[in-house]
XYZ file of C-alpha atoms in Angstrom:
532
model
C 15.387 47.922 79.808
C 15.184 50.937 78.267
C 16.996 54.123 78.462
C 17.296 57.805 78.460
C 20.355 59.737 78.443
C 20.625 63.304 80.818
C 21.770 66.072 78.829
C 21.276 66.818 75.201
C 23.554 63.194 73.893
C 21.264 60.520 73.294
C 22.599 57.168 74.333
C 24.735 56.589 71.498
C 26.421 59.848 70.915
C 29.186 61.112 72.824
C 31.485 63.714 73.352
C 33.756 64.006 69.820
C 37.329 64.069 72.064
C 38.345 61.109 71.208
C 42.231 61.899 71.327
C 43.411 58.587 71.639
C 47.143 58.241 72.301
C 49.001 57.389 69.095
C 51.476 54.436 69.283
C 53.199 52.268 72.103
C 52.560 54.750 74.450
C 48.683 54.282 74.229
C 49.547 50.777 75.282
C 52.195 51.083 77.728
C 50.331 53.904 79.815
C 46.741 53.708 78.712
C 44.475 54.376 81.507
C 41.412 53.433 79.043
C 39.121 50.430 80.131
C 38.821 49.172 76.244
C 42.542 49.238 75.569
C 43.100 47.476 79.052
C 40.443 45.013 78.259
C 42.038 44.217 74.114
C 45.487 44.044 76.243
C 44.404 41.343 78.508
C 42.319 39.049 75.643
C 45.452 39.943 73.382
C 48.229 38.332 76.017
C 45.641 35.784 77.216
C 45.274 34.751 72.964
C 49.173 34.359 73.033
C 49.615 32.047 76.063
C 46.352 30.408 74.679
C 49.052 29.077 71.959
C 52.134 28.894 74.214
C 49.958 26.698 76.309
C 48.978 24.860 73.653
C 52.469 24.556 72.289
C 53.238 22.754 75.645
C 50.267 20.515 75.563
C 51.597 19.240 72.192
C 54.994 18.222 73.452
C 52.804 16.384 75.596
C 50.699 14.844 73.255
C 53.468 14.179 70.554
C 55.233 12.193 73.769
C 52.200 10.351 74.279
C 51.262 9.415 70.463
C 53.004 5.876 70.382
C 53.695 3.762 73.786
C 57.584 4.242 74.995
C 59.614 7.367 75.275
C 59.593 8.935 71.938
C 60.877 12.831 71.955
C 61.618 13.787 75.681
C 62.355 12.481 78.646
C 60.445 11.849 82.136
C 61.442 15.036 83.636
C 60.837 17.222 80.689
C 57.612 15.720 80.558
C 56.780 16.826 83.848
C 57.942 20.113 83.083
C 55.854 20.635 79.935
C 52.542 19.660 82.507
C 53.204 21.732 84.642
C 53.814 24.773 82.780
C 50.827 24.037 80.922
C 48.730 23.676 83.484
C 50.494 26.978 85.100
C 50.082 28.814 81.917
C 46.286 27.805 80.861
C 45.297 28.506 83.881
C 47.034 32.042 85.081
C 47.996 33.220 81.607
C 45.165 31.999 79.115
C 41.567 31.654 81.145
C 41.927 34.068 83.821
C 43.050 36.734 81.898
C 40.629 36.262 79.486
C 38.020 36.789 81.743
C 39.834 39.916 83.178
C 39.593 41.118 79.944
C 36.495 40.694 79.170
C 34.810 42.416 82.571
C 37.446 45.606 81.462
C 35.590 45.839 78.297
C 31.946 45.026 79.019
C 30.961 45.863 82.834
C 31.569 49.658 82.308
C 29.372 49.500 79.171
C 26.851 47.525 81.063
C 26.307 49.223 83.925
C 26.560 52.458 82.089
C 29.958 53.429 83.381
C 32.497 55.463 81.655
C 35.378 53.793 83.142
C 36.914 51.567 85.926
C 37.000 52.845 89.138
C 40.429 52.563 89.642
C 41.924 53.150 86.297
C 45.628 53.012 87.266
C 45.193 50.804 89.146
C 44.029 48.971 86.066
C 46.729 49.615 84.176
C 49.425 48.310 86.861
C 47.395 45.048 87.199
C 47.450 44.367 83.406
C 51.438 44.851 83.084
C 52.076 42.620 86.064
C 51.065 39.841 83.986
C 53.697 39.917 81.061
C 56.740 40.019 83.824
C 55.239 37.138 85.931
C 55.157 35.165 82.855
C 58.333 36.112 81.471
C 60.135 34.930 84.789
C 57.562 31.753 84.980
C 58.566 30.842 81.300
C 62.403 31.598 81.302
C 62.773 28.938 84.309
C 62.551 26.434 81.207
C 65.512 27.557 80.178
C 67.483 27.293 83.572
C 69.641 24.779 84.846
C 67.262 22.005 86.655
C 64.727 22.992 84.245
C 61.058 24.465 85.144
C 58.844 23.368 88.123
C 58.079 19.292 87.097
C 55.686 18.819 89.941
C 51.997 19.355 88.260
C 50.469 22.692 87.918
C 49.457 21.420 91.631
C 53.167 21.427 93.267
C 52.388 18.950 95.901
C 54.881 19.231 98.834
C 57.658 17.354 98.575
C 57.813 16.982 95.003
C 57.689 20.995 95.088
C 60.392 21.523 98.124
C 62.426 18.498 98.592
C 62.751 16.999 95.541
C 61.936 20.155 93.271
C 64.985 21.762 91.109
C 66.418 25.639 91.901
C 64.227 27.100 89.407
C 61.098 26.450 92.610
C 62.172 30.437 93.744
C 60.925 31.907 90.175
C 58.000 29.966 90.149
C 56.952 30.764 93.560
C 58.074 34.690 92.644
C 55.701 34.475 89.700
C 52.810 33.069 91.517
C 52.744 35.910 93.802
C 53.212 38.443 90.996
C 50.296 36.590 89.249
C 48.386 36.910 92.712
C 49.240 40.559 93.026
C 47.256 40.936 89.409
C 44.408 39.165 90.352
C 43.764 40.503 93.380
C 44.184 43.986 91.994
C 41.725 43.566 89.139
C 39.113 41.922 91.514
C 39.267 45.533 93.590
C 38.692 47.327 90.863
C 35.682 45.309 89.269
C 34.217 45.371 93.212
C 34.519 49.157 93.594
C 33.606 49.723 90.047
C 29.965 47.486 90.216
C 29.577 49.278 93.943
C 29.912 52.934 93.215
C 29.498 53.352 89.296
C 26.082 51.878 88.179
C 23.990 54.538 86.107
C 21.314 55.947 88.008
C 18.099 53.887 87.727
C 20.909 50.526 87.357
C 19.582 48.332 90.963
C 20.833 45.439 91.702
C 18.200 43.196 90.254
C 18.643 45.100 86.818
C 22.747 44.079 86.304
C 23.614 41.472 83.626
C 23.856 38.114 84.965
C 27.511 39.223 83.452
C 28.079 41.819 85.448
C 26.927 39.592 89.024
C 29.071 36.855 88.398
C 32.620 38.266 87.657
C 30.844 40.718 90.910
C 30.831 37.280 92.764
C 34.288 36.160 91.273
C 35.945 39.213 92.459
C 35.136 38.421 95.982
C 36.057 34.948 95.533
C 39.358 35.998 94.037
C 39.748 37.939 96.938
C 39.213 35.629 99.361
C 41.960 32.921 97.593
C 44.054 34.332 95.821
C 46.069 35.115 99.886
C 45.506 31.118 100.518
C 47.105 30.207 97.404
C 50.222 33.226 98.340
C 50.642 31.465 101.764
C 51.334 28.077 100.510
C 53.448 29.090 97.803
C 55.390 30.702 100.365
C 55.339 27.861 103.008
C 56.991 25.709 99.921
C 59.288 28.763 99.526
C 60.690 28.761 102.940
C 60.183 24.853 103.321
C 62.756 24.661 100.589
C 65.179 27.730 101.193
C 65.020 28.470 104.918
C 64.727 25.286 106.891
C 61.099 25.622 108.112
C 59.369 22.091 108.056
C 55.374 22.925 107.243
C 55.594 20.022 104.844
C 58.257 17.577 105.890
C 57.258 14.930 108.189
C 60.789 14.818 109.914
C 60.841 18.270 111.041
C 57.086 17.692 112.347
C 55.060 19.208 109.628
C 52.946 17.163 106.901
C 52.713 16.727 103.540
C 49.272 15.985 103.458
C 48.471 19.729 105.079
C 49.607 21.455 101.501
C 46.921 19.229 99.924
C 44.050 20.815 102.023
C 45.806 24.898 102.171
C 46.129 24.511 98.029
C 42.582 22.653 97.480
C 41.130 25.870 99.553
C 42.691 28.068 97.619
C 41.754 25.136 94.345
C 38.026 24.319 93.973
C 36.885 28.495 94.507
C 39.413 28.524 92.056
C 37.758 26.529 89.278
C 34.530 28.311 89.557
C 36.602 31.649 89.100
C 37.247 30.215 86.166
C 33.843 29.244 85.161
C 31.106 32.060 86.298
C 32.241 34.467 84.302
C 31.480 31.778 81.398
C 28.163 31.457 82.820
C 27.384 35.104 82.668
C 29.018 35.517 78.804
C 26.428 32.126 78.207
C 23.492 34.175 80.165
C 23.872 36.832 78.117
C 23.451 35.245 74.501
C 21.236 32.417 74.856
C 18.334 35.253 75.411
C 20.144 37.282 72.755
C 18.826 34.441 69.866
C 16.415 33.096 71.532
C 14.513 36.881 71.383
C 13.607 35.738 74.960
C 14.350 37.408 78.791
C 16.565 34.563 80.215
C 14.180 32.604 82.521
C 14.885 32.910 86.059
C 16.656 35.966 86.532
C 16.698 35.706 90.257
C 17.713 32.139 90.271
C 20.270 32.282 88.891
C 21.955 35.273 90.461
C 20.899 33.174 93.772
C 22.694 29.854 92.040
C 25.746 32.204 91.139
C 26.243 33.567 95.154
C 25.148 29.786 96.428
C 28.279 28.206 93.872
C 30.704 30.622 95.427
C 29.566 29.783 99.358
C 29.747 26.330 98.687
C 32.516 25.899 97.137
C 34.625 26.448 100.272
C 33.408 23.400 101.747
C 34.572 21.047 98.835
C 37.914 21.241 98.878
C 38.112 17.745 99.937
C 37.331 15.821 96.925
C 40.580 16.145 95.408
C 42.148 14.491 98.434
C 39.617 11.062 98.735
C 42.735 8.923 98.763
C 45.112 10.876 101.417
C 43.649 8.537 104.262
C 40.834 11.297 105.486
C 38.585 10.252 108.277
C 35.857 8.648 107.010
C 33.345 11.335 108.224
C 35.608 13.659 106.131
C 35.037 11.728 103.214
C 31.374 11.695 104.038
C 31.116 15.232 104.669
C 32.969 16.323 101.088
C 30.894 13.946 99.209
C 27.774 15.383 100.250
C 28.757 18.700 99.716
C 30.114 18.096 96.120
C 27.081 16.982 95.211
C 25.168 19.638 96.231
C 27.215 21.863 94.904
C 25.801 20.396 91.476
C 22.452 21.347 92.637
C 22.845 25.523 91.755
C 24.645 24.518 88.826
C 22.471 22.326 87.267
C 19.507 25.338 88.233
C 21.318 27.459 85.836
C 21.783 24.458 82.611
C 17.480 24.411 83.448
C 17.352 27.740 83.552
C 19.221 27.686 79.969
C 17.183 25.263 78.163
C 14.090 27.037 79.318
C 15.167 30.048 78.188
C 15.713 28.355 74.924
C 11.872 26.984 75.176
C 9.725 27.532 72.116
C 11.602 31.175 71.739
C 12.390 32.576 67.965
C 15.959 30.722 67.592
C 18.740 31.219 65.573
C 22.206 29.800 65.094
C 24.522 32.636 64.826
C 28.278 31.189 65.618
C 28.189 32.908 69.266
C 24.395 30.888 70.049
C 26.354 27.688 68.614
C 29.236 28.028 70.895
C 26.808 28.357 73.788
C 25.421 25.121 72.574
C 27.991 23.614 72.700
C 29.151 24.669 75.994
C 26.137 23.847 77.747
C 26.597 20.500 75.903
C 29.505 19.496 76.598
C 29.806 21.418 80.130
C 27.386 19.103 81.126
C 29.321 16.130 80.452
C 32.125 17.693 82.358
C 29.648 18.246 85.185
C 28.149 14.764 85.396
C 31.784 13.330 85.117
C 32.716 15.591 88.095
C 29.580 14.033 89.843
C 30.904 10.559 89.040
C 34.027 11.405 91.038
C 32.227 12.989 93.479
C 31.349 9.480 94.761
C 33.890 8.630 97.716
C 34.497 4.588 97.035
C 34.110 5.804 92.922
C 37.153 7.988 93.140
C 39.555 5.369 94.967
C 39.415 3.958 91.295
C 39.446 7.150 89.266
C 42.116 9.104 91.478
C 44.966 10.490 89.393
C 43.821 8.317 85.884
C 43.104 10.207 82.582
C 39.437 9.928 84.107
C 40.257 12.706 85.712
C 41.721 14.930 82.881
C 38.959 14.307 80.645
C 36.416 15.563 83.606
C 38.458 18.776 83.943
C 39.452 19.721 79.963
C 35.651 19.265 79.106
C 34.542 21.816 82.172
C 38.058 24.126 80.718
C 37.918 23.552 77.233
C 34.637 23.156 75.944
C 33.517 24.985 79.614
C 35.701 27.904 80.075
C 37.626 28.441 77.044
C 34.267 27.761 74.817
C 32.427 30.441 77.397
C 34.971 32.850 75.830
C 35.447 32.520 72.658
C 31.491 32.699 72.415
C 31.678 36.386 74.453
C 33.995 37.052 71.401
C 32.403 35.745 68.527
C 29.083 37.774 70.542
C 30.832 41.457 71.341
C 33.511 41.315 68.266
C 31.843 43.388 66.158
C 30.269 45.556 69.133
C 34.390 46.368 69.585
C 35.708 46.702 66.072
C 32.990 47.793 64.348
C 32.613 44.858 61.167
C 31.220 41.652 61.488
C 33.246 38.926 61.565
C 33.468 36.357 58.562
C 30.511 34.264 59.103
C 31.600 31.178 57.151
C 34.824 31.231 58.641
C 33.516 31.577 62.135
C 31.448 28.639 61.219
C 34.390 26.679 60.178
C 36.291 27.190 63.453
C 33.303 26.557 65.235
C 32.795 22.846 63.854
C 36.672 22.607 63.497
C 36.874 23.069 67.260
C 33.922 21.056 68.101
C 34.590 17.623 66.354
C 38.778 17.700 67.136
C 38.193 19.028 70.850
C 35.922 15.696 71.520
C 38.342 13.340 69.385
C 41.146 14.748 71.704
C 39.424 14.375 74.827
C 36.134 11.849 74.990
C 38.997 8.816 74.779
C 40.380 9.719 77.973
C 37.439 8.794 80.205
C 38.160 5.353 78.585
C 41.754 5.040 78.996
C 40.951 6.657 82.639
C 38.772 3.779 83.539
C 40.568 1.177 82.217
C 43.516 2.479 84.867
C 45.824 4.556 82.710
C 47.087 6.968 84.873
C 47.865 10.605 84.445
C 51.061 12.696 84.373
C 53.133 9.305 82.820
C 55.151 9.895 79.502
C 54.610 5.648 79.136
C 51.450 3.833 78.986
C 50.581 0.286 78.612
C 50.190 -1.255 75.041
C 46.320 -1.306 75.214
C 46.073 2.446 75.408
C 48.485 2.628 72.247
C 45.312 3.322 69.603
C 43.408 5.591 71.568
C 46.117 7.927 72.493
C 47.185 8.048 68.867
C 43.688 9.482 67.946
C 43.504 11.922 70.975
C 46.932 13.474 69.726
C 45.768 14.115 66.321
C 42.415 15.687 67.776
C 44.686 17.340 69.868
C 46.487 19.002 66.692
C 43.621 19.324 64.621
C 41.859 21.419 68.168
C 45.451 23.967 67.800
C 44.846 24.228 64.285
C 41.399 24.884 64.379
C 42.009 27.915 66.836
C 44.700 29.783 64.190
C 41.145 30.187 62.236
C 39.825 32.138 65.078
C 42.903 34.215 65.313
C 42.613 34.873 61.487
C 38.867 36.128 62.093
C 39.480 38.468 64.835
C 42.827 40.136 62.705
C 40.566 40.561 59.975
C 37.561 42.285 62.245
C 40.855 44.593 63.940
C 41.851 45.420 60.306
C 38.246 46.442 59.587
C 37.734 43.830 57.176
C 33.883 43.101 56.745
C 30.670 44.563 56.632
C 29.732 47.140 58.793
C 27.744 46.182 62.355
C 24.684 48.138 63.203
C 24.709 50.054 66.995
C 22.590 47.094 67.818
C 24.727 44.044 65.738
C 21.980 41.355 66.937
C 18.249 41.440 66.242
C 17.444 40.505 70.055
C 20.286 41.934 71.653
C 19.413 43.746 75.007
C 21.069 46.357 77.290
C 22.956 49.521 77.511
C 26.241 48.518 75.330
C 23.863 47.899 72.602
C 23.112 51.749 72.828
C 26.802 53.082 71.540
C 27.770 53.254 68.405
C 29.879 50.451 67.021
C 32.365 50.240 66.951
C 32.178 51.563 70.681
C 33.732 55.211 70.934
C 36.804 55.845 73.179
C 35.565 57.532 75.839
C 31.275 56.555 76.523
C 28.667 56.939 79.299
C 30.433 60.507 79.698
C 27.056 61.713 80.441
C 25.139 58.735 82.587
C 22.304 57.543 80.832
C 19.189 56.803 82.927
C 17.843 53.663 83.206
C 14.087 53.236 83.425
């Protein structure tokens, strides 16, 4: 794809107003797609580690047999909140982030559409938290009924702190739905001229196919938050079998608004992963078209597999049929694009920079998640896997070493693109095999423990499980630790510490943000390059 740019600026040079805002007030009001976009990954970074904090109050619990530190109730606090936080606060975000920085860039844009819009959505996000997080400190303590909240454990039996939670959901909602407008209108109206549809990143079409997915759950997931709201406040019955409602109806409204909700979380990793493994291979990625095609065909079907989180609610058999089949063709597209990887990779000129060996890995140990997830795909399977550590190990490897992998990789791959320097290579290397080794010693175990029936969301376990969960806590700590390296790599790349990156930073990179200047100027595309 090459380019020309209109006007007497070549693609790299641009307009010398750069007046930035100096201090808070950059941050507070900026209107700027970069600062948005270093705003979201910076807040998403810290609840990576408040998250993570959480997690190892969990993990500490769970490093003998018997209650150690804290007690039932606090336990189910901490997974909650985790799940709450890793979800909303760290991945999401991250994403958000990510699509503020790079989709203007790659579609030759010089800004959001909606750039107040923008900055409202970002600063949503630290007050939802705030009130999420302080209900730890209230009387009753924070929501204890998983990150889930099934009805009744979320109305009857939950604790007064149910109305923040519910208030921060919908903030969170607000955000999300907010961002997803923008990045729609944005793709829509703002390509460069000669930019089709068939010439976007693979980046750029899935968080385009994310935003409309986010649109179309994010209200699902605001009605039953508020159906537990009023369930618990105002008398209404949705949920309580004596009043005439059902429990079992929160299961299928959440799951709707659940399984789009884990592929939100996982295109956008996908597109980061689409765009490097061509990078060092020095390849195009192989099947373009496929995979754009696998992308939309992931989002339609996964409205019709909301039922395989709910095998063992008593479902009509037909039901049970019906989701099985469709959550296992739902691994069809997805497995298309892992082909579509490796072939890529296919006798191309390879190298192992860290952002290539973090899209190894992913693809890796993604897989594992997937096959796992195919494994409880199977109806009579699940009645035996339902609600064990089976379960968690499935969904951390598709999260960790899936989602959270996806992203550090479109860090490690557009750091220097943003700041200018190179990161430290042989500390990036460090946090890469760090990460790597502890993430599998804190989670490969649990498909073990899972199957040998130790189930999930207990702060006890059974003697038997006693060595195992001793080793998946200290991977568990050694997988924190190994992510303060990270942070110490990007500090040093925002400090300018390192060499200096070239405009194009990697030998095979492709595509209009490789055309700036690095590190990328303020304001860019102020004159819309052409693309031939």
């Amino acid at each position: 794809m090459s380019t020309e740019q209109t006007g007497a600026l070549h693609p790299g040079e641009h307009l010398d107003h750069e007046h930035k805002p100096r201090g808070i007030t950059r941050w507070l009001y900026s209107t700027n797609h970069k600062d948005i976009g270093t705003l979201y990954l910076l807040f998403s970074l810290a609840m990576l580690f408040i998250g993570g904090s959480l997690a190892m109050v969990i993990r500490a619990e769970l490093f003998q047999p018997g209650l150690q530190f804290v007690d039932p109730h606090f336990f189910n606090q901490m997974t909650t909140v985790h799940g709450l936080v890793m979800v909303f606060g760290a991945v999401m975000p991250a994403f958000v982030g990510l699509a503020n920085w790079m989709v203007p860039l790659m579609i030759g844009a010089p800004d959001m559409a909606l750039p107040r819009v923008n900055n409202w959505s970002f600063w949503i996000l630290p007050c939802a938290f705030a009130i999420l997080l302080s209900t730890l400190f209230m009387e009753g303590g924070a929501p204890a009924a998983g990150w889930t909240f099934y009805a009744p454990l979320s109305t009857t039996y939950s604790s007064d702190s149910t109305a923040f939670f519910v208030l921060a959901v919908h903030l969170m909602g607000v955000s999300s739905i907010m961002g997803a407008i923008n990045i729609i209108v944005t793709i829509f109206n703002m390509r460069a001229p000669g930019m089709t549809w068939m010439k976007l990143p693979l980046f750029v079409w899935t968080w385009l196919i994310t935003a409309f997915l986010l649109i179309a759950v994010m209200p699902v997931l605001a009605g039953v938050v508020t159906m537990v709201l009023t369930d618990k406040y105002f008398g209404t019955s949705f949920f309580d079998a004596a009043g005439g409602g059902d429990p079992v109806m929160f299961q299928h409204i959440f799951w709707f608004f659940g399984h789009p909700e884990v592929y939100i979380m996982i295109l956008p990793a996908f597109g980061i992963i689409s765009a490097i493994i061509p990078t060092f291979a020095r390849k195009p990625l192989f099947g373009y078209e496929s995979m754009v095609v696998a992308t939309a065909s992931i989002a339609i079907l996964s409205f019709l597999v909301w039922g395989h989180h709910m095998f063992t609610v008593g479902m009509p058999v037909a039901a049970e049929l019906f989701f099985m089949y469709a959550t296992m063709l739902i691994a069809v597209p997805t497995g298309v694009k892992v082909f579509n990887w490796v072939a890529t990779m296919w006798r191309g000129s390879m190298t192992f920079e860290v952002p290539m060996m973090f899209a190894l890995a992913f693809i890796v140990l993604f897989t594992i998640g997937g096959l796992s997830g195919l494994m409880l795909a199977i109806t009579p399977a699940d009645f035996q896997y339902q609600d064990t550590y089976f379960v968690v190990a499935h969904f951390h490897y598709v999260l960790v070493t899936g989602a959270v992998f996806g992203i550090i990789a479109g860090v490690y791959y557009w750091l220097p693109k943003w700041t200018g320097v190179m990161y430290s290579e042989r500390l990036a290397q460090t946090h890469f095999w760090c990460s790597l080794v502890s993430v599998n010693i804190l989670f490969f175990p649990m498909h073990f423990v899972g199957l040998a029936g130790m189930p999930r969301r207990i702060p006890d376990y059974a003697l038997q499980f006693a060595d195992l969960n001793a080793l998946m806590s200290i991977g568990g700590l050694l997988f924190g630790l190994s992510q303060l390296l990270f942070v110490w790599g990007v500090v040093r790349c925002m400090r300018g510490v390192g060499d200096k990156a070239s405009d194009r930073v990697w030998e095979g990179a492709q595509g209009l943000e490789w055309e700036i200047p690095s590190p990328a100027p303020y304001h860019t595309f102020e004159t819309p390059p052409v693309v031939k």
